[in-house]
Tab-separated table of C-alpha atoms in Angstrom:
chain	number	residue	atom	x	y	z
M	1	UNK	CA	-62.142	11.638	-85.152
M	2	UNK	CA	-64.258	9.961	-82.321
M	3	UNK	CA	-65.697	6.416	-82.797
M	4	UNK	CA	-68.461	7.776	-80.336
M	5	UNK	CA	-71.732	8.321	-81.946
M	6	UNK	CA	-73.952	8.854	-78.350
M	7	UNK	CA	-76.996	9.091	-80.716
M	8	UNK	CA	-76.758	6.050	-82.558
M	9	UNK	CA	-73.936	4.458	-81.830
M	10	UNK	CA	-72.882	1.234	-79.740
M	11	UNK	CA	-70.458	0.644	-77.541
M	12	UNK	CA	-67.475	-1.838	-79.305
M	13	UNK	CA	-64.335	-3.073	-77.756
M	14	UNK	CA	-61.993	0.131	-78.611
M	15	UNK	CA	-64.063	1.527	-75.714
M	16	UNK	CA	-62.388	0.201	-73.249
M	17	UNK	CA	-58.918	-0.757	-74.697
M	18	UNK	CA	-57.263	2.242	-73.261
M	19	UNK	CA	-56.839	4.430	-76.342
M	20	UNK	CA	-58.404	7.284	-77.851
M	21	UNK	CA	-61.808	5.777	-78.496
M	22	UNK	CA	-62.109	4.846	-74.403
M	23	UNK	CA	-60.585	8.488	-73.669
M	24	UNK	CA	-63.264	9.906	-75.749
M	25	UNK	CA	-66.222	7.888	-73.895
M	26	UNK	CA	-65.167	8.912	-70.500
M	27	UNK	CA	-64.484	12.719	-71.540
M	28	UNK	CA	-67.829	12.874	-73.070
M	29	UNK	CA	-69.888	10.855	-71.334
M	30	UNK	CA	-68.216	10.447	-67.800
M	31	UNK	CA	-66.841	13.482	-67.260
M	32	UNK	CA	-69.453	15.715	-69.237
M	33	UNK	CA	-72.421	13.814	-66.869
M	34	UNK	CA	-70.593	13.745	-63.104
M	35	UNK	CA	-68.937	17.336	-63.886
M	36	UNK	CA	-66.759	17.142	-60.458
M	37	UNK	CA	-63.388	18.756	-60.870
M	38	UNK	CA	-61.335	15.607	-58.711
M	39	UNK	CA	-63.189	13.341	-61.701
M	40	UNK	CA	-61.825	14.839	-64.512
M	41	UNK	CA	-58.268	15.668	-62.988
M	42	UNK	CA	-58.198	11.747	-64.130
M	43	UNK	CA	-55.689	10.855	-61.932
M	44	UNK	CA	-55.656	7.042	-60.667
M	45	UNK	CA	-57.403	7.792	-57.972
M	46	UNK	CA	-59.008	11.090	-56.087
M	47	UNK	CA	-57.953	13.259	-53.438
M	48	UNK	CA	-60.239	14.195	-51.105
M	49	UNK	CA	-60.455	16.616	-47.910
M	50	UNK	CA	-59.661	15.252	-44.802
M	51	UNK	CA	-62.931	14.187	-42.858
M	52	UNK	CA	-64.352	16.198	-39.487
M	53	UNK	CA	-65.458	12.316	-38.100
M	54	UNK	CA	-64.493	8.632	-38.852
M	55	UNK	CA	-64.930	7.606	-42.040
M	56	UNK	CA	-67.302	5.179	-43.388
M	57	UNK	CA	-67.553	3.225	-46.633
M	58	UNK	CA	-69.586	0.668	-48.054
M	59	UNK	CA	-69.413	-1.004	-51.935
M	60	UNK	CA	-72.321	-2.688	-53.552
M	61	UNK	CA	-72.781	-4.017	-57.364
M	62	UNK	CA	-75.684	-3.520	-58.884
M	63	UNK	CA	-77.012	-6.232	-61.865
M	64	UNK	CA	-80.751	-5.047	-61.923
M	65	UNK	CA	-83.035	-6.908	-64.810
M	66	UNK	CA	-84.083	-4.868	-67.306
M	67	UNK	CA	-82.126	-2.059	-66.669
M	68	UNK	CA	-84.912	0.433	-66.858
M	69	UNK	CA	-87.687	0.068	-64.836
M	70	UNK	CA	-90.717	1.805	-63.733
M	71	UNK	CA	-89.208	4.844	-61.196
M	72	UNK	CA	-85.638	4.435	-61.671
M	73	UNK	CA	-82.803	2.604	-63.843
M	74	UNK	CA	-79.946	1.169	-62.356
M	75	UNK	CA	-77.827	4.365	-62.370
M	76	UNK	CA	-79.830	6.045	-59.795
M	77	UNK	CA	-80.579	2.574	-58.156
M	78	UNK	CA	-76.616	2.851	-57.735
M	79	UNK	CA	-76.281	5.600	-56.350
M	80	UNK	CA	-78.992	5.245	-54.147
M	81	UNK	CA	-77.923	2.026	-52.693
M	82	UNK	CA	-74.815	2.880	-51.725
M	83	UNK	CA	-75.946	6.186	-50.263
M	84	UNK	CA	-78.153	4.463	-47.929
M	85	UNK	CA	-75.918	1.850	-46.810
M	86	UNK	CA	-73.878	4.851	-45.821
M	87	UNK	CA	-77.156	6.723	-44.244
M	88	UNK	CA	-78.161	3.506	-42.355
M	89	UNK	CA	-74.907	4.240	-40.421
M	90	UNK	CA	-76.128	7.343	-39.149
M	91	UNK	CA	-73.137	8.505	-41.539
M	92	UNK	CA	-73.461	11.793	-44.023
M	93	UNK	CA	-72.746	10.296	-47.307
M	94	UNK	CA	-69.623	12.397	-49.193
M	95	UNK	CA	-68.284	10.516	-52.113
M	96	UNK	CA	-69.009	8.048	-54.766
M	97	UNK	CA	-66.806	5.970	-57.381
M	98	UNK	CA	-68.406	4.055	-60.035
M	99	UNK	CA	-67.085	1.264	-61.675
M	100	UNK	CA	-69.323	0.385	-65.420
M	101	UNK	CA	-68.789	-3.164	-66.477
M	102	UNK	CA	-70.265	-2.632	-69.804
M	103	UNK	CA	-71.057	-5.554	-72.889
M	104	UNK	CA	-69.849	-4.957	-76.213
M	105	UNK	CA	-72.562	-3.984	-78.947
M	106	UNK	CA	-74.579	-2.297	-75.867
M	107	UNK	CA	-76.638	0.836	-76.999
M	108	UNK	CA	-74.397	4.358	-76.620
M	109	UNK	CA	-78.028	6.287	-76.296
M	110	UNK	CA	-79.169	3.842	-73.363
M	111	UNK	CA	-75.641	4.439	-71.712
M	112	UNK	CA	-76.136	7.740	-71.505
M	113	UNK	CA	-79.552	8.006	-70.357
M	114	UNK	CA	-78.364	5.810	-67.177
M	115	UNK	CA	-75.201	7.767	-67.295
M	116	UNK	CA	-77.405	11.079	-67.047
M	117	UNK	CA	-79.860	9.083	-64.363
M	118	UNK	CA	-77.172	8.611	-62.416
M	119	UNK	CA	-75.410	11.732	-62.029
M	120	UNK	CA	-79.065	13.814	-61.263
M	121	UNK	CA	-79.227	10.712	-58.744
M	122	UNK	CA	-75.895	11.713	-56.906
M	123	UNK	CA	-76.865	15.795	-56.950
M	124	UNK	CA	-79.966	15.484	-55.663
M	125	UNK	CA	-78.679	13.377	-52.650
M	126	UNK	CA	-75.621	16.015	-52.298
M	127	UNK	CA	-72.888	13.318	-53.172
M	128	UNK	CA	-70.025	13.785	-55.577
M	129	UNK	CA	-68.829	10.922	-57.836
M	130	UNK	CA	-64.973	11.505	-58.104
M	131	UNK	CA	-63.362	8.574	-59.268
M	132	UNK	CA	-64.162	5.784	-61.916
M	133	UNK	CA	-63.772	2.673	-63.884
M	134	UNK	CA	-64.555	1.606	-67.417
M	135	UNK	CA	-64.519	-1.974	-68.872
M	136	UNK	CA	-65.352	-3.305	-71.998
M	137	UNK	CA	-66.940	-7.237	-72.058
M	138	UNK	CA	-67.457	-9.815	-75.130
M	139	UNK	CA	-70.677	-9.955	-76.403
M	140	UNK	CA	-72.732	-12.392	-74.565
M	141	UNK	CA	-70.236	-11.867	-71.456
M	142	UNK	CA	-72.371	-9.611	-69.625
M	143	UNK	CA	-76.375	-8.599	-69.577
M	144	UNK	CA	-76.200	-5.045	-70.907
M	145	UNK	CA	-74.357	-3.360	-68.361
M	146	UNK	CA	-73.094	-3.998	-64.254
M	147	UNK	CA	-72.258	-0.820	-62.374
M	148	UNK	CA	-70.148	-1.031	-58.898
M	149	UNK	CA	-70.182	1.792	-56.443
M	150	UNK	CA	-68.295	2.596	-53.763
M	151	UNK	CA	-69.604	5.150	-50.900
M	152	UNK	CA	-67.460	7.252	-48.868
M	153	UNK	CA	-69.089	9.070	-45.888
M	154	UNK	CA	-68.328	10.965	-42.297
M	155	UNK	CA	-69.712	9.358	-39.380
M	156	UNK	CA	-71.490	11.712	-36.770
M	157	UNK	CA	-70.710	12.412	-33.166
M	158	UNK	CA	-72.755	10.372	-30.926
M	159	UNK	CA	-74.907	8.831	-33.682
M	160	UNK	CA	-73.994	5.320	-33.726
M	161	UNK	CA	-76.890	2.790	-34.716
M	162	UNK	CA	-76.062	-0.745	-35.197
M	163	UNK	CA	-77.390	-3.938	-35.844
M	164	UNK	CA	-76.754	-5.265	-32.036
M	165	UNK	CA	-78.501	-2.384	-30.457
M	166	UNK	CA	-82.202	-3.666	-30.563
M	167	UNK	CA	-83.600	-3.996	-26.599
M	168	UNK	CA	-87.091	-5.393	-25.314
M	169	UNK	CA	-89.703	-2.671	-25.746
M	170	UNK	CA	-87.993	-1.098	-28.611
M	171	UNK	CA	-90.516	0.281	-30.943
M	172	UNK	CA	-90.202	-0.442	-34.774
M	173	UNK	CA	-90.918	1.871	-38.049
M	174	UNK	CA	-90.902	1.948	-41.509
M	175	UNK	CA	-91.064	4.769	-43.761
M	176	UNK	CA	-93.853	3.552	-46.192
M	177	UNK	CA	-95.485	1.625	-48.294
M	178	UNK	CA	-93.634	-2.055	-48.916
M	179	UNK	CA	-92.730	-4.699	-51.951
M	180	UNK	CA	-92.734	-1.687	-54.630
M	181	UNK	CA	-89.737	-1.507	-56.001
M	182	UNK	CA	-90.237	-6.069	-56.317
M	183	UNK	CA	-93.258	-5.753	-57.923
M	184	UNK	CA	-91.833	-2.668	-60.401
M	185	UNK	CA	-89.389	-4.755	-61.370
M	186	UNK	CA	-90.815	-7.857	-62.006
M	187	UNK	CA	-94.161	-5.909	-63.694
M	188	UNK	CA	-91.288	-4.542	-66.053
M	189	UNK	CA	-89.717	-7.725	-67.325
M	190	UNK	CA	-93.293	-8.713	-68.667
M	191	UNK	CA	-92.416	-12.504	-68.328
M	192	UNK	CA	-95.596	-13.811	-66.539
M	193	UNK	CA	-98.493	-11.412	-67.800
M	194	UNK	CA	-98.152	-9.376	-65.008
M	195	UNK	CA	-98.913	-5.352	-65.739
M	196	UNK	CA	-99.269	-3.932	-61.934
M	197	UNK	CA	-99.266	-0.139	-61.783
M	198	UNK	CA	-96.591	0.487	-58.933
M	199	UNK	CA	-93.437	2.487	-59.269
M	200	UNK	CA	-89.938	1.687	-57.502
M	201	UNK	CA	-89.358	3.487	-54.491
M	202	UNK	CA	-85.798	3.525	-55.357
M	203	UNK	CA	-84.489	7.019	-53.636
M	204	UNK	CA	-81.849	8.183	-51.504
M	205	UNK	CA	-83.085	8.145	-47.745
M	206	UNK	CA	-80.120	10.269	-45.868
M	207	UNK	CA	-82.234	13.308	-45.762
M	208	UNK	CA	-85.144	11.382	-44.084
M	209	UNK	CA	-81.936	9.580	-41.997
M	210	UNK	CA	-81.161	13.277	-40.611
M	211	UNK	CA	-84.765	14.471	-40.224
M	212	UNK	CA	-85.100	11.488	-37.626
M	213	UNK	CA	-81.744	12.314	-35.957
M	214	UNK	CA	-82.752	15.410	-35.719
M	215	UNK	CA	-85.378	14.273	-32.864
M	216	UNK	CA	-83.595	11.458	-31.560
M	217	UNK	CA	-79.413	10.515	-32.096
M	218	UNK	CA	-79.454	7.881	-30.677
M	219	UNK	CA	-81.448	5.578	-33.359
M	220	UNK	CA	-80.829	1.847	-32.115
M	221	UNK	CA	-80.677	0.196	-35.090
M	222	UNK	CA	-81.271	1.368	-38.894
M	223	UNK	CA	-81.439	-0.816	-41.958
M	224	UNK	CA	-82.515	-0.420	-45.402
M	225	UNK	CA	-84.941	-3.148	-46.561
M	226	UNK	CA	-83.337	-4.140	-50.037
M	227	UNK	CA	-83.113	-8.002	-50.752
M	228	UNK	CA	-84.616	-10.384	-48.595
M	229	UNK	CA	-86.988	-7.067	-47.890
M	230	UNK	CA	-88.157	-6.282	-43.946
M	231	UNK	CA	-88.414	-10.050	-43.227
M	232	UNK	CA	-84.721	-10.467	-43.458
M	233	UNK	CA	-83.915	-7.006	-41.452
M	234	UNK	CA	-86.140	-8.074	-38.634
M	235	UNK	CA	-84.613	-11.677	-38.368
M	236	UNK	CA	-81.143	-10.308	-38.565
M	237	UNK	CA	-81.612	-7.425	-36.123
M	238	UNK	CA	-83.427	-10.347	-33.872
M	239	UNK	CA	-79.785	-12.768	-34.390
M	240	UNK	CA	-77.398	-9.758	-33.609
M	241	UNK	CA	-79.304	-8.219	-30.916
M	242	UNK	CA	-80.111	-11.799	-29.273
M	243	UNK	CA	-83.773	-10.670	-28.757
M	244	UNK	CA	-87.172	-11.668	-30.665
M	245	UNK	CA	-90.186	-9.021	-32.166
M	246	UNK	CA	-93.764	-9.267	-32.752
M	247	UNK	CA	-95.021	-7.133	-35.708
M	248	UNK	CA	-98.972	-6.184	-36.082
M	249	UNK	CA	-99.877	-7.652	-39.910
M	250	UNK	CA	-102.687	-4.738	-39.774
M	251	UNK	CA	-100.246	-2.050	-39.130
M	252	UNK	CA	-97.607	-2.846	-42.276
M	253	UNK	CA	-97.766	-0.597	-45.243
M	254	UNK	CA	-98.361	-2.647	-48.581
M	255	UNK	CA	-100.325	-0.956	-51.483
M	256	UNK	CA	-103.080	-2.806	-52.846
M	257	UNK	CA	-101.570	-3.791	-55.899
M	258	UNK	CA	-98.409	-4.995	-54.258
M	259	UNK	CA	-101.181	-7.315	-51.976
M	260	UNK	CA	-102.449	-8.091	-55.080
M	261	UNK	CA	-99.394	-9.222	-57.205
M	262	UNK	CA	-98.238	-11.183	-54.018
M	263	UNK	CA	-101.629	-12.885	-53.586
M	264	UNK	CA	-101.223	-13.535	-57.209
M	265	UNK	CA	-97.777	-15.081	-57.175
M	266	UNK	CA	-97.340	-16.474	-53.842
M	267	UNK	CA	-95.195	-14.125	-52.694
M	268	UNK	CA	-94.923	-12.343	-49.053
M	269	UNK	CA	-94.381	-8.376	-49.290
M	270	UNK	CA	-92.154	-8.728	-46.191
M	271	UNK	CA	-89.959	-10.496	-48.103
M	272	UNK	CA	-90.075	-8.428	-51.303
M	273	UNK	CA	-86.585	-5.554	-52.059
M	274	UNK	CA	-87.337	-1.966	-51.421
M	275	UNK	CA	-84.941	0.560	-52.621
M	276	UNK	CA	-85.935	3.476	-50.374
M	277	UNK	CA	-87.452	2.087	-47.644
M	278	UNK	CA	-85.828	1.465	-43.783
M	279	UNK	CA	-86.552	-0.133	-41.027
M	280	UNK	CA	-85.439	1.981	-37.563
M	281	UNK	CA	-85.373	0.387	-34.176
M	282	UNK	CA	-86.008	2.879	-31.496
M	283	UNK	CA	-86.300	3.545	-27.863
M	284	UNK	CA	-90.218	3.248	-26.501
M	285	UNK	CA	-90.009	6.720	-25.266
M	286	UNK	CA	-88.873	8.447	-28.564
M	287	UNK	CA	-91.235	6.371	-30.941
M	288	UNK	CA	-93.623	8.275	-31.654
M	289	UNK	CA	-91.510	11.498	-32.342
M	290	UNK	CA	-89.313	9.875	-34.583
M	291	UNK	CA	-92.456	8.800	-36.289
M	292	UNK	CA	-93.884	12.019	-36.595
M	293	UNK	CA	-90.670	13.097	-38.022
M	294	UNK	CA	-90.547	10.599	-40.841
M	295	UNK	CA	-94.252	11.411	-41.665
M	296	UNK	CA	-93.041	15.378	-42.028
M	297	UNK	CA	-90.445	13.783	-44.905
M	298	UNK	CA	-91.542	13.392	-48.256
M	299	UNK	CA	-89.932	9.941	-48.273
M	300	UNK	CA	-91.601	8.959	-44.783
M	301	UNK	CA	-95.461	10.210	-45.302
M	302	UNK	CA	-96.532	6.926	-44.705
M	303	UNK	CA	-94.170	5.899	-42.194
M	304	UNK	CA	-95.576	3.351	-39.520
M	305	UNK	CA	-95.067	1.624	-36.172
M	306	UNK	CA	-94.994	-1.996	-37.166
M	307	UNK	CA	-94.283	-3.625	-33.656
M	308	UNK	CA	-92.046	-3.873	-30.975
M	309	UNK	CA	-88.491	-5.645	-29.670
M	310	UNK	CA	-89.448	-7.964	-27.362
M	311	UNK	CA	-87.025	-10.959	-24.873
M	312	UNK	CA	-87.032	-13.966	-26.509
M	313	UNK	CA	-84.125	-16.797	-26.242
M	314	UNK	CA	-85.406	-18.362	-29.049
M	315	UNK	CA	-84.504	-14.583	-31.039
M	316	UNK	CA	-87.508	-15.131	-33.531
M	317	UNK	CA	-90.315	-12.666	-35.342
M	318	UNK	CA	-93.877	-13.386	-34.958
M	319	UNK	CA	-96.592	-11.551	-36.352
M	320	UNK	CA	-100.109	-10.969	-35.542
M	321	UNK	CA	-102.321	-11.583	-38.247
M	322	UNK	CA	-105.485	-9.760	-38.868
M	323	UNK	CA	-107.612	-12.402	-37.716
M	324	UNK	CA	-105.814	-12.664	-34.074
M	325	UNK	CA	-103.486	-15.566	-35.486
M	326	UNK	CA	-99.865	-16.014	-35.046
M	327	UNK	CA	-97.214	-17.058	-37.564
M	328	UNK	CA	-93.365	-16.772	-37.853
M	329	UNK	CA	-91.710	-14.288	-39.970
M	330	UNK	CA	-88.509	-16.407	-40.931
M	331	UNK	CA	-85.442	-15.955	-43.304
M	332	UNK	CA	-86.754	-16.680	-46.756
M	333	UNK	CA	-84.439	-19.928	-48.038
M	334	UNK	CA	-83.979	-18.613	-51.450
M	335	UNK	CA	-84.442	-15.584	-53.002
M	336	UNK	CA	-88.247	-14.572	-54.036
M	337	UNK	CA	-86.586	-12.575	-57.199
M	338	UNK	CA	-83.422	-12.815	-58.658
M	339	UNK	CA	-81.888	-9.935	-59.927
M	340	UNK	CA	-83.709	-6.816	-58.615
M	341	UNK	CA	-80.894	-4.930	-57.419
């Protein structure tokens, strides 16, 4: 008989000692959730169709804190990491393997709500997890649960953005509002009194990716604005393209309550994680096109032009506030919040 009880039960160290009782996790849970015939072939690894372009990959770990948080959990914050590091590529994101680092005594029914949160994650951004890993920690040798994921994708013809491509007069977007999925997080660990009504934007951007090569292929540079948030992005798209920018303060996206929270806490929301937000670099003359592209995409309504690439030897970001001012944007020297992602 099972040992696995997903109702009521916790997870002990027989799940992942390699017997039945680990067998009978992944079958059930695993397998039952990601329902992709290469996953439960169990093999030691999967084989896949040869690709119709180069192939791309990117890993990431994810160690989130708490685990669930308002808009997301960090199964579909998995997934949807790694299928935008993918996306910011210009790459069409294939495959998935996922990796659970799990601690003894940890709650079966919470494992398979992220378990569940996860796989409706990886369907709704058309990606297949087909391989896996399960392993079983001490108690008090791990906070709840760490999940690894590994992306496999197919690069496109022509469609080659990179963190070197920025030139003067490039323009720069974003896709929306920014600092929410900071705030959510730290609202939800409900350390320091603070109860702000924002939602993660966790969410995987590779169909707004397409709708904006759709209009123009040859994006200059694309990143996704996770830790260190857009003030990082801009400062390392500045470095690696040996160029400087000037943003417009009035023109950035923050929600009021995000402005608030900062205000409150001292924080900048350029340097707050997103989890479905990007920042695109693109050529003067396709701009406002792309823009109006993003803005046809549910996950780019309130995309915005932020600024523009400008020479500079000195490669730094300055902003314009909303009083006519001037102040560097510059690599934060710490992080603003540890463990968001």
């Amino acid at each position: 008989m099972s040992r696995l009880d997903l109702t009521t039960g916790r997870i002990d160290m027989t799940h992942g000692a390699g017997g039945r009782a680990m067998q009978g996790l992944i079958e059930r849970l695993f397998h039952a959730a990601f329902d992709d015939p290469v996953l439960v072939r169990a093999d030691d690894a999967a084989v896949l169709p040869a690709a119709d372009g180069p192939l791309v990959m990117s890993t990431d770990g994810f160690v989130v804190s708490p685990l669930f948080f308002p808009g997301g959990d960090i199964g579909s914050l998995a997934v949807h990491g790694t299928v935008n590091d993918l996306s910011m590529m210009g790459a069409r994101p294939l495959y998935l393997s996922s990796a659970f680092i799990i601690e003894e005594g940890f709650a079966l029914a919470d494992l398979e709500r992220i378990v569940a949160s996860m796989a409706a994650a990886a369907r709704a951004a058309g990606v297949r997890i087909v391989t896996g890993d399960t392993k079983v920690v001490d108690r008090g040798k791990a906070d709840g649960l760490f999940i690894t994921t590994a992306g496999i994708g197919v690069g496109r013809v022509g469609v080659h953005p990179a963190a070197d491509r920025a030139r003067a007069g490039d323009r720069i977007l974003v896709n929306g509002p920014l600092g929410d999925h900071g705030v959510a997080v730290l609202s939800a660990r409900g350390q320091i009194g603070l109860n702000v009504p924002v939602h993660s934007d966790s969410a995987a951007l590779n169909g707004l990716v397409e709708a904006m090569i759709a209009v123009d292929a040859d994006l200059h540079c694309l990143r996704d604005a996770t830790r260190g948030g857009v003030a990082a992005v801009l400062n390392e798209l500045c470095d690696r393209s040996r160029v400087g920018m000037t943003i417009e303060e009035s023109a950035l996206p923050v929600r009021p309550a995000v402005q608030g929270a900062c205000e409150a806490l001292g924080l900048d929301p350029l340097d707050l994680a997103n989890e479905g937000k990007l920042v695109a670099v693109v050529d003067a003359a396709s701009a406002q096109a792309v823009l109006a592209a993003m803005r046809a995409h549910p996950l780019g309504r309130d995309a915005a032009l932020i600024g523009t690439v400008v020479d500079d030897p000195d490669h730094l970001v300055e902003m314009t506030t909303r009083f006519g001012g001037r102040r560097l944007i510059q690599w934060r020297a710490g992080e603003a919040l540890p463990r968001i992602c």
